[in-house]
């Protein structure tokens, strides 16, 4: 008899964004005449930067000629891209990260999900609340939690991110082995300072814990005093793995390219306390289960690091940040407390009522899709997240519609 992985049965029936898509589909079916504006899932709307398109075309031409055709590429990524990442994203900011510590992949979502294969089944895990649901659900799937009781899985240590702590959680009171952090944060949009991040690095060093640092939104940081990488903190290369993505930086959500940094110094321990380097283990995992990102896509990603590419990416992010400013200002003027939207594409809005009812009100009365905060965890109840990834025209129209529905 084939038996099922019963851990899957502990999960909520569907993934948050699937739930939202169902409600939106029902609304659209009932009101085909209404133009729905989607500010829910953080999916980019602007085309790829021209340098990336040019690189894609050139790489496609290379695939058309026998002399330049490429078959399987290196599983961890082509050297030209790994080196460009190490140089521009890290060494240029004073972080001593080498190309052989970069693993190119098809998404930060998959990497944050897959990395937990490297850890024992009975480790203690701390996750922020609210949180990107992938960190939680994938550990549930792997059997690292108990049942969901009152919206929280037993076995996790939840780190509350609330208005009282400016959405930067406090250190756990007990010892934990694995810590998920994401800054600028999805969903709250909060950014962390170097001093606050240092406390986490110090905690991890003291407790032999590991931090999984999701920096998918670092390109939105405009405040130069804020860290863009955890490796800007001394000693973090001993206790942190960092995830990055070209999705939100350069519009690659549909194109797929990301990377994970596993420094050679980062270790996990056997039950007898022997240190094991994680870089070779991740390399082993990727080379066994992953065949790399396609050559044309890696060429397109590498183009982001040319002088032209940097300017085009900055313009792209500036555009979304201006959207974020418009949203934040409008929601604030309507009397809603907001966080994020400054070094982040997400605006976290306190609704003053239950998240899903506020979501439904905006969908039904304004035809605007947001994300209910409670979908990210129980501390998200009473909030919605608005994404700034949209056209200027749609953002302005959505804000006008919301003003007419919610304005006095
Ligand atoms: C989000 O809306 O939270 C993101 O689009 C999710 C993702 O990047 O997978």
Short mmCIF file of C-alpha atoms and ligand atoms in Angstrom, two decimals:
data_model
loop_
_atom_site.label_atom_id
_atom_site.label_comp_id
_atom_site.label_asym_id
_atom_site.label_seq_id
_atom_site.Cartn_x
_atom_site.Cartn_y
_atom_site.Cartn_z
CA UNK A 1 0.00 0.00 0.00
CA UNK A 2 1.39 3.36 -0.99
CA UNK A 3 1.31 5.61 2.05
CA UNK A 4 0.99 9.34 1.97
CA UNK A 5 3.25 11.87 3.71
CA UNK A 6 0.76 12.76 6.43
CA UNK A 7 2.61 15.95 7.22
CA UNK A 8 0.91 17.41 4.16
CA UNK A 9 -2.43 16.87 5.87
CA UNK A 10 -1.42 19.30 8.60
CA UNK A 11 -1.23 22.12 6.05
CA UNK A 12 -4.02 24.54 5.31
CA UNK A 13 -5.85 23.33 2.18
CA UNK A 14 -4.10 25.73 -0.17
CA UNK A 15 -1.27 28.18 -0.38
CA UNK A 16 -2.19 31.79 0.54
CA UNK A 17 -1.91 33.21 -2.97
CA UNK A 18 -4.00 30.35 -4.35
CA UNK A 19 -6.77 31.22 -1.84
CA UNK A 20 -6.67 34.83 -2.96
CA UNK A 21 -6.70 33.89 -6.64
CA UNK A 22 -9.87 31.83 -6.02
CA UNK A 23 -11.69 34.77 -4.42
CA UNK A 24 -10.58 37.06 -7.23
CA UNK A 25 -11.72 34.54 -9.86
CA UNK A 26 -15.16 34.33 -8.19
CA UNK A 27 -15.41 38.13 -8.14
CA UNK A 28 -14.40 38.44 -11.79
CA UNK A 29 -16.92 35.77 -12.82
CA UNK A 30 -19.67 37.65 -10.99
CA UNK A 31 -18.59 41.10 -12.27
CA UNK A 32 -16.99 40.63 -15.68
CA UNK A 33 -17.43 44.35 -16.43
CA UNK A 34 -15.19 45.47 -13.52
CA UNK A 35 -11.49 46.07 -14.10
CA UNK A 36 -9.67 44.40 -11.21
CA UNK A 37 -6.41 46.00 -10.05
CA UNK A 38 -4.05 43.43 -8.54
CA UNK A 39 -1.90 44.65 -5.68
CA UNK A 40 -1.84 41.30 -3.90
CA UNK A 41 0.99 38.96 -4.90
CA UNK A 42 4.30 40.74 -5.32
CA UNK A 43 4.64 40.13 -9.01
CA UNK A 44 6.47 42.66 -11.17
CA UNK A 45 4.70 44.35 -14.07
CA UNK A 46 7.46 46.21 -15.95
CA UNK A 47 9.39 44.48 -18.75
CA UNK A 48 12.92 43.19 -18.29
CA UNK A 49 15.64 45.86 -18.55
CA UNK A 50 16.82 46.33 -22.18
CA UNK A 51 20.35 45.07 -21.33
CA UNK A 52 18.85 41.77 -20.18
CA UNK A 53 16.74 41.43 -23.32
CA UNK A 54 19.82 42.10 -25.48
CA UNK A 55 21.81 39.47 -23.57
CA UNK A 56 18.95 36.98 -23.92
CA UNK A 57 18.82 37.48 -27.69
CA UNK A 58 22.58 37.13 -28.02
CA UNK A 59 22.59 33.99 -25.90
CA UNK A 60 19.76 32.52 -27.99
CA UNK A 61 21.88 33.14 -31.10
CA UNK A 62 24.79 31.33 -29.44
CA UNK A 63 22.51 28.33 -28.88
CA UNK A 64 21.76 28.36 -32.63
CA UNK A 65 25.37 27.83 -33.72
CA UNK A 66 27.32 24.61 -33.30
CA UNK A 67 30.48 26.42 -32.21
CA UNK A 68 28.78 28.24 -29.34
CA UNK A 69 25.94 25.87 -28.43
CA UNK A 70 25.74 24.87 -24.74
CA UNK A 71 24.29 21.70 -23.25
CA UNK A 72 24.19 21.09 -19.51
CA UNK A 73 25.80 23.93 -17.62
CA UNK A 74 27.50 23.80 -14.24
CA UNK A 75 24.84 23.00 -11.59
CA UNK A 76 25.90 25.87 -9.34
CA UNK A 77 25.90 28.39 -12.18
CA UNK A 78 28.28 29.71 -14.83
CA UNK A 79 31.44 31.26 -13.52
CA UNK A 80 30.70 34.57 -15.34
CA UNK A 81 27.54 35.05 -13.26
CA UNK A 82 28.87 33.75 -9.94
CA UNK A 83 31.91 36.01 -10.23
CA UNK A 84 29.79 39.06 -11.18
CA UNK A 85 27.56 38.45 -8.14
CA UNK A 86 30.48 37.96 -5.75
CA UNK A 87 32.22 41.10 -7.01
CA UNK A 88 29.25 43.48 -7.30
CA UNK A 89 26.84 42.36 -4.60
CA UNK A 90 29.45 41.46 -2.00
CA UNK A 91 33.09 42.47 -2.39
CA UNK A 92 32.09 45.96 -3.60
CA UNK A 93 30.30 46.34 -0.25
CA UNK A 94 33.21 44.99 1.78
CA UNK A 95 31.88 41.42 2.19
CA UNK A 96 34.51 38.79 1.47
CA UNK A 97 32.36 36.34 -0.48
CA UNK A 98 33.89 34.23 -3.26
CA UNK A 99 32.29 32.98 -6.48
CA UNK A 100 32.50 29.41 -5.13
CA UNK A 101 30.20 30.44 -2.28
CA UNK A 102 27.43 31.51 -4.71
CA UNK A 103 24.89 28.96 -5.98
CA UNK A 104 22.73 30.17 -8.88
CA UNK A 105 19.20 28.79 -8.92
CA UNK A 106 15.73 29.30 -10.37
CA UNK A 107 14.28 31.04 -7.33
CA UNK A 108 14.68 32.12 -3.74
CA UNK A 109 11.34 30.45 -3.00
CA UNK A 110 12.71 27.02 -3.95
CA UNK A 111 16.05 27.64 -2.26
CA UNK A 112 14.54 28.74 1.06
CA UNK A 113 12.34 25.65 0.84
CA UNK A 114 15.02 23.18 -0.22
CA UNK A 115 17.82 24.27 2.11
CA UNK A 116 16.12 22.65 5.10
CA UNK A 117 17.00 19.24 3.66
CA UNK A 118 20.46 19.85 5.08
CA UNK A 119 19.25 19.94 8.67
CA UNK A 120 18.19 17.29 11.15
CA UNK A 121 14.49 16.55 11.59
CA UNK A 122 14.35 17.44 15.27
CA UNK A 123 15.94 20.91 15.30
CA UNK A 124 14.26 23.86 16.99
CA UNK A 125 13.15 26.46 14.47
CA UNK A 126 12.28 30.12 15.02
CA UNK A 127 10.09 31.84 12.45
CA UNK A 128 8.85 35.42 12.51
CA UNK A 129 5.11 36.05 12.66
CA UNK A 130 3.95 37.38 10.20
CA UNK A 131 6.15 35.50 7.76
CA UNK A 132 6.52 34.48 4.12
CA UNK A 133 4.48 31.22 4.24
CA UNK A 134 7.05 29.15 2.36
CA UNK A 135 9.41 28.94 5.38
CA UNK A 136 6.63 27.54 7.53
CA UNK A 137 4.84 25.26 5.08
CA UNK A 138 7.99 23.53 3.87
CA UNK A 139 9.03 22.65 7.40
CA UNK A 140 5.53 21.33 8.05
CA UNK A 141 5.85 19.18 4.90
CA UNK A 142 9.18 17.86 6.21
CA UNK A 143 7.59 16.82 9.50
CA UNK A 144 9.36 19.30 11.73
CA UNK A 145 6.18 20.51 13.42
CA UNK A 146 3.10 19.23 15.15
CA UNK A 147 -0.47 20.11 14.28
CA UNK A 148 -1.78 23.60 13.60
CA UNK A 149 -3.47 24.76 16.77
CA UNK A 150 -5.23 28.12 16.66
CA UNK A 151 -3.30 29.24 13.58
CA UNK A 152 0.14 28.20 14.84
CA UNK A 153 2.07 24.98 14.29
CA UNK A 154 3.22 23.24 17.40
CA UNK A 155 6.97 22.95 17.68
CA UNK A 156 7.89 26.27 16.06
CA UNK A 157 9.14 29.18 18.13
CA UNK A 158 7.23 32.17 16.75
CA UNK A 159 8.92 35.56 16.80
CA UNK A 160 6.22 38.22 17.00
CA UNK A 161 6.71 41.21 14.73
CA UNK A 162 4.28 43.87 15.86
CA UNK A 163 3.89 47.63 15.90
CA UNK A 164 5.25 47.54 19.50
CA UNK A 165 8.65 46.28 18.32
CA UNK A 166 8.55 48.20 15.02
CA UNK A 167 8.10 44.86 13.26
CA UNK A 168 11.63 43.75 14.20
CA UNK A 169 11.22 40.66 16.39
CA UNK A 170 13.07 40.24 19.65
CA UNK A 171 15.65 37.49 20.13
CA UNK A 172 14.14 34.18 21.26
CA UNK A 173 14.14 33.66 25.02
CA UNK A 174 15.25 30.05 24.53
CA UNK A 175 17.95 28.41 22.43
CA UNK A 176 16.93 27.76 18.84
CA UNK A 177 18.90 26.03 16.10
CA UNK A 178 17.56 27.59 12.93
CA UNK A 179 16.27 31.14 12.49
CA UNK A 180 14.47 32.57 9.46
CA UNK A 181 14.87 36.31 8.91
CA UNK A 182 13.80 38.41 5.95
CA UNK A 183 14.76 42.07 5.48
CA UNK A 184 13.46 44.29 3.99
CA UNK A 185 10.62 42.22 5.28
CA UNK A 186 7.96 40.41 3.38
CA UNK A 187 5.18 41.12 4.36
CA UNK A 188 5.64 44.09 6.72
CA UNK A 189 8.12 46.08 4.63
CA UNK A 190 10.19 46.78 7.77
CA UNK A 191 13.94 47.18 7.31
CA UNK A 192 16.56 46.22 9.89
CA UNK A 193 19.52 48.33 11.02
CA UNK A 194 23.07 47.00 11.31
CA UNK A 195 22.91 47.25 15.11
CA UNK A 196 19.72 45.18 15.25
CA UNK A 197 21.03 42.61 12.79
CA UNK A 198 24.26 42.30 14.76
CA UNK A 199 22.25 41.09 17.78
CA UNK A 200 20.99 38.17 15.68
CA UNK A 201 24.46 37.32 14.40
CA UNK A 202 25.83 37.42 17.97
CA UNK A 203 22.95 35.23 19.17
CA UNK A 204 23.62 32.70 16.41
CA UNK A 205 27.34 32.60 17.22
CA UNK A 206 26.69 32.14 20.92
CA UNK A 207 24.15 29.35 20.40
CA UNK A 208 25.69 27.61 17.37
CA UNK A 209 22.51 28.43 15.47
CA UNK A 210 22.14 29.18 11.80
CA UNK A 211 20.35 32.18 10.26
CA UNK A 212 18.58 31.79 6.93
CA UNK A 213 18.56 35.38 5.70
CA UNK A 214 16.17 36.20 2.88
CA UNK A 215 17.36 39.40 1.22
CA UNK A 216 15.17 39.15 -1.90
CA UNK A 217 14.15 42.81 -1.51
CA UNK A 218 17.57 44.34 -0.77
CA UNK A 219 17.55 46.35 -4.02
CA UNK A 220 14.74 48.48 -2.57
CA UNK A 221 16.97 49.80 0.20
CA UNK A 222 17.68 53.47 -0.40
CA UNK A 223 18.83 54.34 3.11
CA UNK A 224 22.59 53.80 2.81
CA UNK A 225 22.96 53.15 6.54
CA UNK A 226 20.90 49.94 6.29
CA UNK A 227 22.60 46.61 5.57
CA UNK A 228 21.84 45.10 2.16
CA UNK A 229 23.46 41.84 3.08
CA UNK A 230 23.81 40.05 6.41
CA UNK A 231 27.51 39.67 5.57
CA UNK A 232 27.93 43.38 6.26
CA UNK A 233 27.86 42.25 9.90
CA UNK A 234 31.20 40.91 11.18
CA UNK A 235 31.17 37.16 11.69
CA UNK A 236 27.91 36.58 9.80
CA UNK A 237 29.76 34.44 7.26
CA UNK A 238 30.13 31.84 10.04
CA UNK A 239 26.44 31.64 10.91
CA UNK A 240 24.29 32.78 7.99
CA UNK A 241 23.12 31.64 4.57
CA UNK A 242 21.72 34.42 2.37
CA UNK A 243 19.08 34.19 -0.36
CA UNK A 244 18.79 36.69 -3.18
CA UNK A 245 16.76 36.91 -6.33
CA UNK A 246 16.67 38.72 -9.66
CA UNK A 247 12.85 38.53 -9.52
CA UNK A 248 12.08 41.76 -7.74
CA UNK A 249 15.43 43.40 -8.53
CA UNK A 250 15.33 43.10 -12.30
CA UNK A 251 11.86 41.80 -13.12
CA UNK A 252 12.75 38.09 -13.40
CA UNK A 253 9.61 36.63 -11.75
CA UNK A 254 8.64 34.95 -15.01
CA UNK A 255 12.20 34.43 -16.22
CA UNK A 256 13.50 32.73 -13.03
CA UNK A 257 16.95 33.42 -11.67
CA UNK A 258 18.16 33.73 -8.09
CA UNK A 259 21.09 32.70 -5.94
CA UNK A 260 22.00 31.47 -2.50
CA UNK A 261 25.21 32.29 -0.67
CA UNK A 262 26.61 29.48 1.43
CA UNK A 263 29.92 30.71 2.85
CA UNK A 264 32.63 28.11 3.34
CA UNK A 265 32.82 28.97 7.03
CA UNK A 266 29.16 28.18 7.72
CA UNK A 267 28.69 24.96 9.69
CA UNK A 268 26.07 22.69 11.18
CA UNK A 269 26.82 19.97 13.73
CA UNK A 270 26.42 16.20 14.00
CA UNK A 271 24.65 14.73 17.04
CA UNK A 272 28.09 14.18 18.58
CA UNK A 273 28.96 17.85 18.06
CA UNK A 274 31.30 17.53 15.10
CA UNK A 275 31.20 20.57 12.79
CA UNK A 276 30.23 19.95 9.15
CA UNK A 277 30.70 22.62 6.47
CA UNK A 278 27.42 23.34 4.66
CA UNK A 279 28.91 24.65 1.40
CA UNK A 280 29.92 21.17 0.14
CA UNK A 281 26.61 19.70 1.35
CA UNK A 282 24.56 22.27 -0.57
CA UNK A 283 26.77 21.68 -3.59
CA UNK A 284 26.10 17.95 -3.23
CA UNK A 285 22.37 18.54 -2.95
CA UNK A 286 22.19 20.88 -5.93
CA UNK A 287 24.37 18.74 -8.17
CA UNK A 288 22.19 15.72 -7.38
CA UNK A 289 18.77 17.32 -7.68
CA UNK A 290 19.19 20.40 -9.86
CA UNK A 291 20.56 20.90 -13.36
CA UNK A 292 21.16 24.62 -13.22
CA UNK A 293 19.51 27.67 -14.73
CA UNK A 294 19.53 27.92 -18.51
CA UNK A 295 22.45 29.69 -20.19
CA UNK A 296 20.41 32.49 -21.81
CA UNK A 297 18.79 33.35 -18.47
CA UNK A 298 22.15 33.45 -16.70
CA UNK A 299 23.51 35.72 -19.44
CA UNK A 300 20.51 38.00 -18.92
CA UNK A 301 21.12 38.02 -15.16
CA UNK A 302 24.82 38.82 -15.63
CA UNK A 303 23.85 41.84 -17.76
CA UNK A 304 22.34 43.38 -14.60
CA UNK A 305 25.91 43.97 -13.37
CA UNK A 306 27.08 46.03 -16.34
CA UNK A 307 27.11 49.82 -15.92
CA UNK A 308 24.04 50.10 -18.15
CA UNK A 309 22.34 47.24 -16.31
CA UNK A 310 22.88 48.90 -12.93
CA UNK A 311 21.35 52.15 -14.18
CA UNK A 312 18.36 50.37 -15.72
CA UNK A 313 17.71 48.31 -12.60
CA UNK A 314 17.91 51.41 -10.43
CA UNK A 315 15.33 53.13 -12.63
CA UNK A 316 13.07 50.09 -12.39
CA UNK A 317 13.23 49.99 -8.60
CA UNK A 318 12.84 53.79 -8.37
CA UNK A 319 9.63 53.42 -10.33
CA UNK A 320 8.16 50.86 -7.90
CA UNK A 321 9.39 52.87 -4.91
CA UNK A 322 7.51 55.90 -6.22
CA UNK A 323 4.39 53.70 -6.43
CA UNK A 324 5.03 52.61 -2.85
CA UNK A 325 5.28 56.24 -1.74
CA UNK A 326 1.97 57.09 -3.42
CA UNK A 327 0.27 54.13 -1.71
CA UNK A 328 1.75 54.85 1.69
CA UNK A 329 0.86 58.55 1.55
CA UNK A 330 -2.70 57.87 0.44
CA UNK A 331 -3.36 55.18 3.05
CA UNK A 332 -1.82 57.37 5.76
CA UNK A 333 -3.94 60.33 4.67
CA UNK A 334 -7.01 58.10 4.99
CA UNK A 335 -6.06 57.55 8.63
CA UNK A 336 -4.42 54.11 8.41
CA UNK A 337 -1.10 53.47 10.20
CA UNK A 338 1.39 52.11 7.65
CA UNK A 339 4.83 50.60 7.74
CA UNK A 340 7.12 49.69 4.81
CA UNK A 341 6.95 51.28 1.40
CA UNK A 342 10.16 53.21 2.03
CA UNK A 343 12.95 50.69 1.58
CA UNK A 344 10.51 48.08 0.40
CA UNK A 345 7.83 47.48 -2.25
CA UNK A 346 5.30 46.40 0.39
CA UNK A 347 3.06 48.61 2.50
CA UNK A 348 1.68 47.02 5.65
CA UNK A 349 -1.54 48.69 6.61
CA UNK A 350 -3.33 48.43 9.96
CA UNK A 351 -6.96 47.95 9.01
CA UNK A 352 -8.76 48.34 12.32
CA UNK A 353 -10.79 45.22 11.49
CA UNK A 354 -10.32 41.58 10.52
CA UNK A 355 -7.89 41.17 7.58
CA UNK A 356 -10.09 39.03 5.33
CA UNK A 357 -13.13 41.31 5.76
CA UNK A 358 -11.03 44.32 4.81
CA UNK A 359 -9.66 42.36 1.85
CA UNK A 360 -13.22 41.47 0.78
CA UNK A 361 -14.39 45.06 1.15
CA UNK A 362 -11.61 46.35 -1.10
CA UNK A 363 -12.20 43.57 -3.61
CA UNK A 364 -15.99 43.87 -3.71
CA UNK A 365 -16.31 47.64 -3.49
CA UNK A 366 -13.12 48.91 -5.16
CA UNK A 367 -12.12 45.89 -7.29
CA UNK A 368 -8.65 46.15 -5.78
CA UNK A 369 -6.77 43.01 -4.70
CA UNK A 370 -4.54 43.17 -1.63
CA UNK A 371 -3.17 40.43 0.63
CA UNK A 372 -4.82 39.81 4.00
CA UNK A 373 -2.22 40.03 6.75
CA UNK A 374 -3.61 37.03 8.63
CA UNK A 375 -2.47 34.85 5.71
CA UNK A 376 1.09 35.51 6.89
CA UNK A 377 0.48 34.47 10.49
CA UNK A 378 -1.61 35.34 13.50
CA UNK A 379 0.29 38.58 14.19
CA UNK A 380 -0.80 39.67 10.71
CA UNK A 381 -4.44 39.69 11.77
CA UNK A 382 -5.81 43.23 11.50
CA UNK A 383 -3.46 44.17 8.63
CA UNK A 384 -3.38 43.99 4.85
CA UNK A 385 -0.33 44.12 2.60
CA UNK A 386 -0.43 46.29 -0.52
CA UNK A 387 2.14 45.61 -3.21
CA UNK A 388 3.66 48.46 -5.20
CA UNK A 389 4.32 46.27 -8.23
CA UNK A 390 1.97 47.76 -10.78
CA UNK A 391 1.70 50.48 -13.41
CA UNK A 392 1.53 54.11 -12.20
CA UNK A 393 -1.87 54.44 -13.78
CA UNK A 394 -3.24 51.43 -11.87
CA UNK A 395 -1.73 52.55 -8.58
CA UNK A 396 -3.32 55.98 -8.89
CA UNK A 397 -6.63 54.51 -9.92
CA UNK A 398 -6.57 51.94 -7.11
CA UNK A 399 -5.84 54.67 -4.56
CA UNK A 400 -8.69 56.81 -5.92
CA UNK A 401 -11.08 53.88 -5.72
CA UNK A 402 -9.95 53.01 -2.18
CA UNK A 403 -10.39 56.68 -1.16
CA UNK A 404 -13.97 56.67 -2.39
CA UNK A 405 -14.72 53.44 -0.55
CA UNK A 406 -12.91 54.27 2.69
CA UNK A 407 -12.72 58.07 2.72
CA UNK A 408 -15.03 60.03 4.96
C1 LIG B 1 4.76 37.66 -2.37
O1 LIG B 1 3.81 38.24 -2.87
O2 LIG B 1 4.88 37.49 -1.14
C2 LIG B 1 5.81 37.15 -3.28
O3 LIG B 1 5.49 37.37 -4.59
C3 LIG B 1 6.01 35.74 -3.08
C4 LIG B 1 7.19 35.23 -3.81
O4 LIG B 1 8.11 35.96 -4.17
O5 LIG B 1 7.20 34.01 -3.97
#
